[in-house]
Structures are given as C-alpha cells and as structure tokens.
PDB file of C-alpha atoms and ligand atoms in Angstrom:
ATOM      1  CA  MET A   9      30.014 -34.672 -22.184  1.00 60.00           C
ATOM      2  CA  SER A  10      33.370 -35.134 -20.468  1.00 59.00           C
ATOM      3  CA  ALA A  11      33.712 -36.038 -16.758  1.00 56.00           C
ATOM      4  CA  SER A  12      34.874 -32.500 -15.907  1.00 57.00           C
ATOM      5  CA  GLU A  13      31.947 -30.941 -17.778  1.00 63.00           C
ATOM      6  CA  GLY A  14      29.636 -33.282 -15.889  1.00 59.00           C
ATOM      7  CA  ASP A  15      31.156 -32.155 -12.563  1.00 57.00           C
ATOM      8  CA  GLU A  16      30.792 -28.522 -13.579  1.00 61.00           C
ATOM      9  CA  LEU A  17      27.132 -29.062 -14.498  1.00 56.00           C
ATOM     10  CA  ALA A  18      26.447 -30.818 -11.184  1.00 55.00           C
ATOM     11  CA  THR A  19      28.044 -27.905  -9.272  1.00 48.00           C
ATOM     12  CA  LEU A  20      25.924 -25.447 -11.250  1.00 51.00           C
ATOM     13  CA  VAL A  21      22.735 -27.379 -10.513  1.00 52.00           C
ATOM     14  CA  ILE A  22      23.543 -27.467  -6.777  1.00 47.00           C
ATOM     15  CA  SER A  23      24.261 -23.697  -6.721  1.00 50.00           C
ATOM     16  CA  LEU A  24      21.069 -22.973  -8.629  1.00 53.00           C
ATOM     17  CA  ARG A  25      19.016 -25.136  -6.274  1.00 54.00           C
ATOM     18  CA  ARG A  26      20.505 -23.361  -3.220  1.00 48.00           C
ATOM     19  CA  HIS A  27      19.839 -19.961  -4.791  1.00 48.00           C
ATOM     20  CA  LEU A  28      16.197 -20.871  -5.513  1.00 51.00           C
ATOM     21  CA  GLN A  29      15.719 -22.227  -1.985  1.00 46.00           C
ATOM     22  CA  ARG A  30      17.104 -18.961  -0.559  1.00 43.00           C
ATOM     23  CA  GLN A  31      14.739 -16.949  -2.786  1.00 45.00           C
ATOM     24  CA  GLN A  32      11.816 -19.129  -1.715  1.00 47.00           C
ATOM     25  CA  ARG A  33      12.619 -18.511   1.972  1.00 38.00           C
ATOM     26  CA  MET A  34      12.616 -14.774   1.221  1.00 40.00           C
ATOM     27  CA  GLY A  35       9.109 -14.974  -0.231  1.00 40.00           C
ATOM     28  CA  VAL A  36       9.848 -15.195  -3.960  1.00 44.00           C
ATOM     29  CA  ARG A  37       7.355 -17.620  -5.442  1.00 45.00           C
ATOM     30  CA  PHE A  38       7.877 -17.274  -9.185  1.00 46.00           C
ATOM     31  CA  VAL A  39      10.900 -16.848 -11.410  1.00 47.00           C
ATOM     32  CA  ALA A  40      10.772 -14.870 -14.661  1.00 41.00           C
ATOM     33  CA  ARG A  41      11.738 -16.749 -17.811  1.00 40.00           C
ATOM     34  CA  PRO A  42      15.279 -16.004 -18.958  1.00 37.00           C
ATOM     35  CA  GLY A  43      15.562 -13.639 -21.879  1.00 35.00           C
ATOM     36  CA  VAL A  44      12.393 -11.670 -21.192  1.00 35.00           C
ATOM     37  CA  ALA A  45      14.257  -8.940 -19.307  1.00 36.00           C
ATOM     38  CA  ALA A  46      16.913  -8.722 -21.987  1.00 34.00           C
ATOM     39  CA  MET A  47      14.434  -7.458 -24.595  1.00 36.00           C
ATOM     40  CA  THR A  48      13.557  -3.795 -24.847  1.00 39.00           C
ATOM     41  CA  PRO A  49       9.882  -3.758 -23.851  1.00 43.00           C
ATOM     42  CA  THR A  50       7.208  -1.909 -25.797  1.00 48.00           C
ATOM     43  CA  ALA A  51       4.433  -0.050 -23.947  1.00 47.00           C
ATOM     44  CA  THR A  52       2.124  -3.063 -24.369  1.00 45.00           C
ATOM     45  CA  GLU A  53       4.807  -5.396 -23.081  1.00 48.00           C
ATOM     46  CA  ASN A  54       5.389  -3.065 -20.136  1.00 47.00           C
ATOM     47  CA  LYS A  55       1.687  -3.262 -19.271  1.00 43.00           C
ATOM     48  CA  LYS A  56       1.807  -7.036 -19.566  1.00 45.00           C
ATOM     49  CA  ALA A  57       4.922  -7.111 -17.375  1.00 48.00           C
ATOM     50  CA  VAL A  58       3.017  -5.262 -14.642  1.00 42.00           C
ATOM     51  CA  ALA A  59       0.099  -7.669 -15.008  1.00 41.00           C
ATOM     52  CA  ASP A  60       2.503 -10.631 -14.912  1.00 42.00           C
ATOM     53  CA  LYS A  61       4.064  -9.195 -11.776  1.00 43.00           C
ATOM     54  CA  VAL A  62       0.692  -9.159 -10.029  1.00 40.00           C
ATOM     55  CA  GLU A  63       0.198 -12.730 -11.161  1.00 41.00           C
ATOM     56  CA  ARG A  64       3.659 -13.654  -9.937  1.00 46.00           C
ATOM     57  CA  VAL A  65       2.873 -12.223  -6.516  1.00 47.00           C
ATOM     58  CA  SER A  66      -0.199 -14.370  -6.185  1.00 52.00           C
ATOM     59  CA  THR A  67      -0.711 -14.781  -2.436  1.00 64.00           C
ATOM     60  CA  ASN A  68      -2.985 -16.582  -0.045  1.00 70.00           C
ATOM     61  CA  SER A  69      -4.965 -13.339   0.135  1.00 64.00           C
ATOM     62  CA  ASP A  70      -5.485 -13.408  -3.640  1.00 64.00           C
ATOM     63  CA  ARG A  71      -6.724 -16.946  -3.352  1.00 62.00           C
ATOM     64  CA  GLY A  72      -9.256 -15.975  -0.682  1.00 67.00           C
ATOM     65  CA  GLU A  73      -7.465 -18.017   1.974  1.00 80.00           C
ATOM     66  CA  VAL A  74      -6.969 -15.098   4.350  1.00 92.00           C
ATOM     67  CA  ARG A  75      -9.745 -14.525   6.851  1.00 92.00           C
ATOM     68  CA  SER A  76      -8.291 -11.989   9.303  1.00 97.00           C
ATOM     69  CA  LEU A  77      -5.868  -9.079   9.413  1.00 98.00           C
ATOM     70  CA  GLU A  78      -3.435 -11.275  11.389  1.00 97.00           C
ATOM     71  CA  GLU A  79      -3.494 -13.884   8.640  1.00 97.00           C
ATOM     72  CA  LEU A  80      -3.003 -11.171   6.048  1.00 97.00           C
ATOM     73  CA  ARG A  81       0.012  -9.810   7.935  1.00 98.00           C
ATOM     74  CA  ASP A  82       1.424 -13.342   8.078  1.00 97.00           C
ATOM     75  CA  ASP A  83       0.792 -13.710   4.364  1.00 96.00           C
ATOM     76  CA  ILE A  84       2.763 -10.539   3.621  1.00 97.00           C
ATOM     77  CA  GLY A  85       5.606 -11.830   5.784  1.00 97.00           C
ATOM     78  CA  ASP A  86       9.045 -10.463   4.921  1.00 97.00           C
ATOM     79  CA  CYS A  87       7.636  -9.402   1.562  1.00 98.00           C
ATOM     80  CA  ARG A  88       9.969  -8.972  -1.387  1.00 97.00           C
ATOM     81  CA  ARG A  89       7.346  -8.804  -4.082  1.00 97.00           C
ATOM     82  CA  CYS A  90       8.499  -5.407  -5.317  1.00 98.00           C
ATOM     83  CA  LYS A  91      11.737  -3.442  -5.276  1.00 97.00           C
ATOM     84  CA  LEU A  92      10.678  -1.279  -2.312  1.00 98.00           C
ATOM     85  CA  HIS A  93      11.685  -4.122  -0.008  1.00 98.00           C
ATOM     86  CA  SER A  94      15.356  -3.323  -0.472  1.00 97.00           C
ATOM     87  CA  GLY A  95      15.314   0.030   1.363  1.00 96.00           C
ATOM     88  CA  ARG A  96      12.798  -0.556   4.098  1.00 98.00           C
ATOM     89  CA  THR A  97      13.306  -1.168   7.803  1.00 98.00           C
ATOM     90  CA  HIS A  98       9.790  -2.449   8.484  1.00 98.00           C
ATOM     91  CA  VAL A  99       6.763  -3.471   6.469  1.00 98.00           C
ATOM     92  CA  VAL A 100       4.230  -0.862   7.631  1.00 98.00           C
ATOM     93  CA  PHE A 101       1.086  -2.937   7.552  1.00 98.00           C
ATOM     94  CA  GLY A 102      -1.563  -0.699   9.130  1.00 98.00           C
ATOM     95  CA  ILE A 103      -3.016  -0.047  12.558  1.00 98.00           C
ATOM     96  CA  GLY A 104      -6.309   0.482  14.297  1.00 98.00           C
ATOM     97  CA  ASN A 105      -9.673  -1.094  14.859  1.00 98.00           C
ATOM     98  CA  PRO A 106     -10.214  -4.172  12.656  1.00 98.00           C
ATOM     99  CA  ASN A 107     -13.950  -3.359  12.681  1.00 98.00           C
ATOM    100  CA  ALA A 108     -13.525   0.357  12.041  1.00 98.00           C
ATOM    101  CA  LYS A 109     -16.287   2.230  10.272  1.00 98.00           C
ATOM    102  CA  LEU A 110     -13.758   4.776   9.085  1.00 98.00           C
ATOM    103  CA  MET A 111     -10.485   4.030   7.327  1.00 98.00           C
ATOM    104  CA  PHE A 112      -7.747   6.471   6.323  1.00 98.00           C
ATOM    105  CA  VAL A 113      -5.514   5.510   3.397  1.00 98.00           C
ATOM    106  CA  GLY A 114      -2.300   7.398   2.671  1.00 98.00           C
ATOM    107  CA  GLU A 115       0.400   6.978   0.085  1.00 97.00           C
ATOM    108  CA  GLY A 116       3.206   5.065   1.781  1.00 97.00           C
ATOM    109  CA  PRO A 117       5.412   5.122   4.860  1.00 98.00           C
ATOM    110  CA  GLY A 118       7.898   7.931   5.409  1.00 96.00           C
ATOM    111  CA  ARG A 119      11.098   7.793   7.457  1.00 96.00           C
ATOM    112  CA  ASP A 120       9.450   7.833  10.903  1.00 97.00           C
ATOM    113  CA  GLU A 121       6.862   5.266   9.863  1.00 98.00           C
ATOM    114  CA  ASP A 122       9.513   3.006   8.350  1.00 98.00           C
ATOM    115  CA  LEU A 123      11.552   3.120  11.551  1.00 97.00           C
ATOM    116  CA  LYS A 124       8.577   2.508  13.841  1.00 97.00           C
ATOM    117  CA  GLY A 125       6.607   0.138  11.607  1.00 98.00           C
ATOM    118  CA  GLU A 126       3.426   2.170  12.107  1.00 98.00           C
ATOM    119  CA  PRO A 127       1.642   4.492   9.653  1.00 98.00           C
ATOM    120  CA  PHE A 128       1.329   8.248  10.264  1.00 98.00           C
ATOM    121  CA  VAL A 129       3.556   8.686  13.312  1.00 97.00           C
ATOM    122  CA  GLY A 130       5.716  11.645  12.199  1.00 95.00           C
ATOM    123  CA  ARG A 131       4.719  15.318  12.090  1.00 96.00           C
ATOM    124  CA  ALA A 132       2.109  14.675   9.416  1.00 97.00           C
ATOM    125  CA  GLY A 133       0.882  11.744  11.507  1.00 98.00           C
ATOM    126  CA  GLN A 134       0.450  14.035  14.504  1.00 98.00           C
ATOM    127  CA  LEU A 135      -1.707  16.312  12.372  1.00 98.00           C
ATOM    128  CA  LEU A 136      -3.810  13.342  11.260  1.00 98.00           C
ATOM    129  CA  THR A 137      -4.144  12.329  14.917  1.00 98.00           C
ATOM    130  CA  ASP A 138      -5.347  15.870  15.715  1.00 98.00           C
ATOM    131  CA  ILE A 139      -7.935  15.634  12.937  1.00 98.00           C
ATOM    132  CA  ILE A 140      -9.161  12.315  14.360  1.00 98.00           C
ATOM    133  CA  THR A 141      -9.133  13.303  18.040  1.00 98.00           C
ATOM    134  CA  LYS A 142      -9.686  17.059  18.219  1.00 97.00           C
ATOM    135  CA  GLY A 143     -11.677  17.364  14.993  1.00 97.00           C
ATOM    136  CA  MET A 144     -13.783  14.200  14.998  1.00 98.00           C
ATOM    137  CA  GLY A 145     -13.841  13.371  18.707  1.00 98.00           C
ATOM    138  CA  LEU A 146     -12.509   9.852  18.015  1.00 98.00           C
ATOM    139  CA  THR A 147      -9.248   8.082  18.868  1.00 98.00           C
ATOM    140  CA  ARG A 148      -6.755   6.381  16.582  1.00 98.00           C
ATOM    141  CA  ASP A 149      -8.064   3.110  18.016  1.00 98.00           C
ATOM    142  CA  ASP A 150     -11.546   3.872  16.658  1.00 98.00           C
ATOM    143  CA  VAL A 151     -10.364   4.078  13.049  1.00 98.00           C
ATOM    144  CA  TYR A 152      -8.029   2.081  10.816  1.00 98.00           C
ATOM    145  CA  ILE A 153      -5.002   3.678   9.130  1.00 98.00           C
ATOM    146  CA  ALA A 154      -3.089   2.153   6.216  1.00 98.00           C
ATOM    147  CA  ASN A 155      -1.193   3.089   3.077  1.00 98.00           C
ATOM    148  CA  VAL A 156      -1.344   2.167  -0.601  1.00 98.00           C
ATOM    149  CA  VAL A 157       2.183   0.671  -0.387  1.00 98.00           C
ATOM    150  CA  LYS A 158       3.519  -0.918   2.772  1.00 98.00           C
ATOM    151  CA  CYS A 159       7.220  -0.134   2.353  1.00 98.00           C
ATOM    152  CA  ARG A 160       8.952   3.244   2.265  1.00 98.00           C
ATOM    153  CA  PRO A 161       9.832   4.514  -1.224  1.00 97.00           C
ATOM    154  CA  PRO A 162      13.434   5.799  -1.301  1.00 97.00           C
ATOM    155  CA  GLU A 163      13.765   9.553  -0.659  1.00 93.00           C
ATOM    156  CA  ASN A 164       9.994   9.586  -0.128  1.00 90.00           C
ATOM    157  CA  ARG A 165       9.395   9.533  -3.881  1.00 95.00           C
ATOM    158  CA  ASN A 166       5.985   8.515  -5.208  1.00 93.00           C
ATOM    159  CA  PRO A 167       5.508   4.759  -5.504  1.00 96.00           C
ATOM    160  CA  GLU A 168       5.877   3.520  -9.086  1.00 96.00           C
ATOM    161  CA  PRO A 169       3.106   1.703 -10.992  1.00 95.00           C
ATOM    162  CA  ASP A 170       4.695  -1.748 -10.636  1.00 97.00           C
ATOM    163  CA  GLU A 171       5.090  -1.196  -6.879  1.00 97.00           C
ATOM    164  CA  VAL A 172       1.446  -0.156  -6.515  1.00 97.00           C
ATOM    165  CA  ALA A 173       0.358  -3.135  -8.629  1.00 96.00           C
ATOM    166  CA  SER A 174       2.364  -5.497  -6.405  1.00 97.00           C
ATOM    167  CA  CYS A 175       1.095  -4.069  -3.119  1.00 98.00           C
ATOM    168  CA  GLU A 176      -2.497  -3.134  -3.934  1.00 96.00           C
ATOM    169  CA  PRO A 177      -3.860  -6.670  -3.422  1.00 96.00           C
ATOM    170  CA  PHE A 178      -2.843  -6.337   0.242  1.00 97.00           C
ATOM    171  CA  LEU A 179      -4.687  -3.038   0.653  1.00 98.00           C
ATOM    172  CA  LYS A 180      -7.739  -4.439  -1.121  1.00 97.00           C
ATOM    173  CA  LYS A 181      -7.746  -7.435   1.203  1.00 97.00           C
ATOM    174  CA  GLN A 182      -7.384  -5.136   4.235  1.00 98.00           C
ATOM    175  CA  ILE A 183     -10.396  -3.141   3.073  1.00 98.00           C
ATOM    176  CA  GLU A 184     -12.351  -6.311   2.339  1.00 97.00           C
ATOM    177  CA  LEU A 185     -11.650  -7.631   5.848  1.00 98.00           C
ATOM    178  CA  ILE A 186     -12.351  -4.341   7.663  1.00 98.00           C
ATOM    179  CA  ARG A 187     -15.253  -3.375   5.390  1.00 98.00           C
ATOM    180  CA  PRO A 188     -15.374   0.265   6.603  1.00 98.00           C
ATOM    181  CA  LYS A 189     -18.386   2.423   5.871  1.00 98.00           C
ATOM    182  CA  ILE A 190     -16.151   5.261   4.669  1.00 98.00           C
ATOM    183  CA  ILE A 191     -12.619   5.581   3.326  1.00 98.00           C
ATOM    184  CA  VAL A 192     -10.789   8.903   3.519  1.00 98.00           C
ATOM    185  CA  ALA A 193      -8.020   8.951   0.903  1.00 98.00           C
ATOM    186  CA  LEU A 194      -5.193  11.256   1.934  1.00 98.00           C
ATOM    187  CA  GLY A 195      -3.301  13.161  -0.711  1.00 98.00           C
ATOM    188  CA  LYS A 196      -2.965  13.274  -4.457  1.00 96.00           C
ATOM    189  CA  PHE A 197      -1.139  10.000  -4.865  1.00 96.00           C
ATOM    190  CA  ALA A 198      -3.457   7.833  -2.741  1.00 97.00           C
ATOM    191  CA  VAL A 199      -6.539   9.448  -4.271  1.00 97.00           C
ATOM    192  CA  GLN A 200      -5.357   9.033  -7.861  1.00 95.00           C
ATOM    193  CA  ALA A 201      -4.122   5.476  -7.230  1.00 94.00           C
ATOM    194  CA  LEU A 202      -7.385   4.343  -5.631  1.00 96.00           C
ATOM    195  CA  LEU A 203      -9.664   6.118  -8.087  1.00 97.00           C
ATOM    196  CA  GLN A 204      -7.464   5.294 -11.108  1.00 95.00           C
ATOM    197  CA  SER A 205      -7.733   8.935 -12.073  1.00 96.00           C
ATOM    198  CA  LYS A 206      -5.433  11.682 -13.265  1.00 95.00           C
ATOM    199  CA  VAL A 207      -7.862  14.420 -12.245  1.00 97.00           C
ATOM    200  CA  PRO A 208      -6.134  16.852  -9.843  1.00 97.00           C
ATOM    201  CA  ILE A 209      -6.929  16.372  -6.171  1.00 97.00           C
ATOM    202  CA  THR A 210      -8.113  19.978  -6.020  1.00 97.00           C
ATOM    203  CA  ARG A 211     -11.063  18.869  -8.181  1.00 97.00           C
ATOM    204  CA  LEU A 212     -11.587  15.455  -6.601  1.00 98.00           C
ATOM    205  CA  ARG A 213     -11.514  16.473  -2.938  1.00 98.00           C
ATOM    206  CA  GLY A 214     -14.689  17.356  -1.133  1.00 98.00           C
ATOM    207  CA  ASN A 215     -16.835  15.090  -3.340  1.00 98.00           C
ATOM    208  CA  TRP A 216     -17.918  11.526  -2.676  1.00 98.00           C
ATOM    209  CA  HIS A 217     -16.481   8.739  -4.830  1.00 98.00           C
ATOM    210  CA  THR A 218     -16.639   4.947  -4.607  1.00 98.00           C
ATOM    211  CA  TYR A 219     -13.883   2.373  -4.131  1.00 97.00           C
ATOM    212  CA  MET A 220     -14.744  -1.325  -3.905  1.00 97.00           C
ATOM    213  CA  GLY A 221     -18.366  -0.290  -3.320  1.00 97.00           C
ATOM    214  CA  ILE A 222     -17.374   1.873  -0.325  1.00 98.00           C
ATOM    215  CA  LYS A 223     -17.873   5.636  -0.094  1.00 98.00           C
ATOM    216  CA  LEU A 224     -14.561   7.414  -0.497  1.00 98.00           C
ATOM    217  CA  MET A 225     -13.767  11.022   0.384  1.00 98.00           C
ATOM    218  CA  PRO A 226     -10.547  12.428  -1.077  1.00 98.00           C
ATOM    219  CA  THR A 227      -8.820  15.163   0.852  1.00 98.00           C
ATOM    220  CA  PHE A 228      -5.373  16.724   1.177  1.00 98.00           C
ATOM    221  CA  HIS A 229      -2.515  14.841   2.813  1.00 98.00           C
ATOM    222  CA  PRO A 230      -1.526  16.093   6.295  1.00 98.00           C
ATOM    223  CA  ALA A 231       2.058  16.610   5.023  1.00 97.00           C
ATOM    224  CA  TYR A 232       0.649  19.003   2.416  1.00 97.00           C
ATOM    225  CA  LEU A 233      -1.224  20.838   5.182  1.00 98.00           C
ATOM    226  CA  LEU A 234       2.022  21.318   7.102  1.00 98.00           C
ATOM    227  CA  ARG A 235       3.329  23.204   4.069  1.00 97.00           C
ATOM    228  CA  ASN A 236       0.018  24.894   3.252  1.00 98.00           C
ATOM    229  CA  PRO A 237      -1.782  25.510   6.564  1.00 98.00           C
ATOM    230  CA  ALA A 238      -4.296  27.822   4.863  1.00 98.00           C
ATOM    231  CA  ASP A 239      -5.868  24.740   3.249  1.00 98.00           C
ATOM    232  CA  LYS A 240      -6.690  23.174   6.628  1.00 98.00           C
ATOM    233  CA  LYS A 241     -10.122  24.769   6.368  1.00 98.00           C
ATOM    234  CA  LEU A 242     -10.783  22.813   3.149  1.00 98.00           C
ATOM    235  CA  VAL A 243      -9.867  19.545   4.878  1.00 98.00           C
ATOM    236  CA  TRP A 244     -12.136  20.479   7.753  1.00 98.00           C
ATOM    237  CA  GLU A 245     -14.991  20.918   5.219  1.00 98.00           C
ATOM    238  CA  ASP A 246     -14.259  17.414   3.883  1.00 98.00           C
ATOM    239  CA  ILE A 247     -14.062  15.931   7.372  1.00 98.00           C
ATOM    240  CA  LYS A 248     -17.399  17.499   8.331  1.00 98.00           C
ATOM    241  CA  LYS A 249     -18.985  15.721   5.345  1.00 98.00           C
ATOM    242  CA  VAL A 250     -17.417  12.467   6.550  1.00 98.00           C
ATOM    243  CA  MET A 251     -18.752  12.949  10.084  1.00 98.00           C
ATOM    244  CA  LYS A 252     -22.232  13.720   8.766  1.00 98.00           C
ATOM    245  CA  GLU A 253     -22.189  10.590   6.611  1.00 98.00           C
ATOM    246  CA  MET A 254     -21.016   8.471   9.542  1.00 97.00           C
ATOM    247  CA  GLN A 255     -23.916   9.637  11.664  1.00 95.00           C
ATOM    248  CA  GLN A 256     -26.476   8.632   9.040  1.00 88.00           C
TER     249      GLN A 256
HETATM  250  S1  LIG B 542       5.664  -2.394  -0.936  1.00 67.43           S
HETATM  251 FE1  LIG B 542       4.190  -4.069  -0.707  1.00 67.43          FE
HETATM  252  S2  LIG B 542       4.619  -5.462  -2.427  1.00 67.43           S
HETATM  253 FE2  LIG B 542       6.415  -4.103  -2.187  1.00 67.43          FE
HETATM  254  S3  LIG B 542       7.808  -5.252  -0.847  1.00 67.43           S
HETATM  255 FE3  LIG B 542       6.574  -3.913   0.474  1.00 67.43          FE
HETATM  256  S4  LIG B 542       4.816  -5.165   1.144  1.00 67.43           S
HETATM  257 FE4  LIG B 542       5.782  -6.182  -0.616  1.00 67.43          FE
END
C-alpha cells in the first residue's frame, strides 16, 4: 500500500468511526452486515429480516432491566429503531395511571397526538374521553392509554409489520409493568395486531379474548365512530361488558 492509499484509508476509518458514534448517540445499537440489503429477499428472508430487526432493537426492557414506566420511557429515549422516527415530532409513550385496572390500546398517534406527545387528544381522543368519563364514570387519570406504535405513521397510514415488530416490545413491557385487569383494544388495526388475527373486527368485537394472559375486549376505534355514529351503540354494548367485568 502506498503512503497516499494509507492516508486515504486512515481518513475513511476516522469518518466511519465518527458516523458510528453519531448513530450510537441516536440510539442505533446494531449495524446490518453489508450486502444483505443488496439481495432481493424471499418471503422467508423477509420474515427473518423482521425477526433480526427485533433482535437488533434489543433493549434494556427486553433484557428485563426495566422496572418502571419511567425507566421504560428512558429506555425508548429518542428512539430510531424503525423508520417511523423520521416523520415524528414526539414519541407518544402513553399516559395515565401506572396501576390502572383498565388499559386502552389504539393503533398509533395521529397529527394532534404527535404534536402534543400524548395519545388520544384530537377529536377521536375527545370521544374516547367521553366514553371514559360520561360512559364509565371514570377519568383519564384512572385508566392507562397507549398505542401499538409510539410514533406517527406518515399520512396516518397503518403501521407496517416491521414497525409493529420493532415497537411491540415497548407495549408489551408497558402492559407487563401496569398489569391491567382488562385491555380494551381500539380499532381494527390494534385488535388484529394484538390478537395476531385477520378476522374482521366486526366479528371480534364484543367478545372476550386474551393477550399476555389479560382479558381483552376489542371494539371500534373512536375515529371510526366519528364517521359511523350509528355504531356507537355497539361500542356501548362492549363497554358495558367491560364495566361488568371490572366490578367482578
Ligand atoms: S415507532 Fe416505536 S420502534 Fe419505531 S421509532 Fe417510534 S418508538 Fe421507536
């Protein structure tokens, strides 16, 4: 190797080291092997890629080192574990009583939630608040509210499988720490993601299911109810079942 090639290599190494240090500060903990992305993946390889991604986002929470919601929020940090990080304003972690008996889980933050950093604060959020306060006689502080993914999908599209796979460990840890008696899953996406099911929500809602050993009631998303107010009565039927179960 000539002296100039040696200098060039040294410059490259320094740039690479700086790049990796920047990535590390931003929360990236693993780097994919070169060449893997260049291949056209088969379905099996795609599945493995998703599994690898979960492995690559191994966190303190995965390792059982998180013992409170505050520690979990710290662990998420300025998360860049999936591509949703690029369009978000805030990580929308979740809000409410850390010892809640009842937990609501939606799909992901929308525009208002992204701007405020709090789940269910827009028009659909107001409807959920009405269900909690006027319908159930509780307050938002009595329950816990979170989403399957913590960052807003662009144009409010559904989160993609790799994004759910990257973020789900955080939701699971939240549920493990809160240990609610009942989870109400809001809307088709959240219900199908949690139950790993393709069955339409119209058939799943109103019946008890189980997630992580906890009773789960699927129901329609408040945003759907804003478009289809006639179905509010169906949600009220579901909520009455939830209230009855909570009293037992
Ligand atoms: S959606 Fe979840 S995994 Fe993706 S960047 Fe946000 S917090 Fe991280």
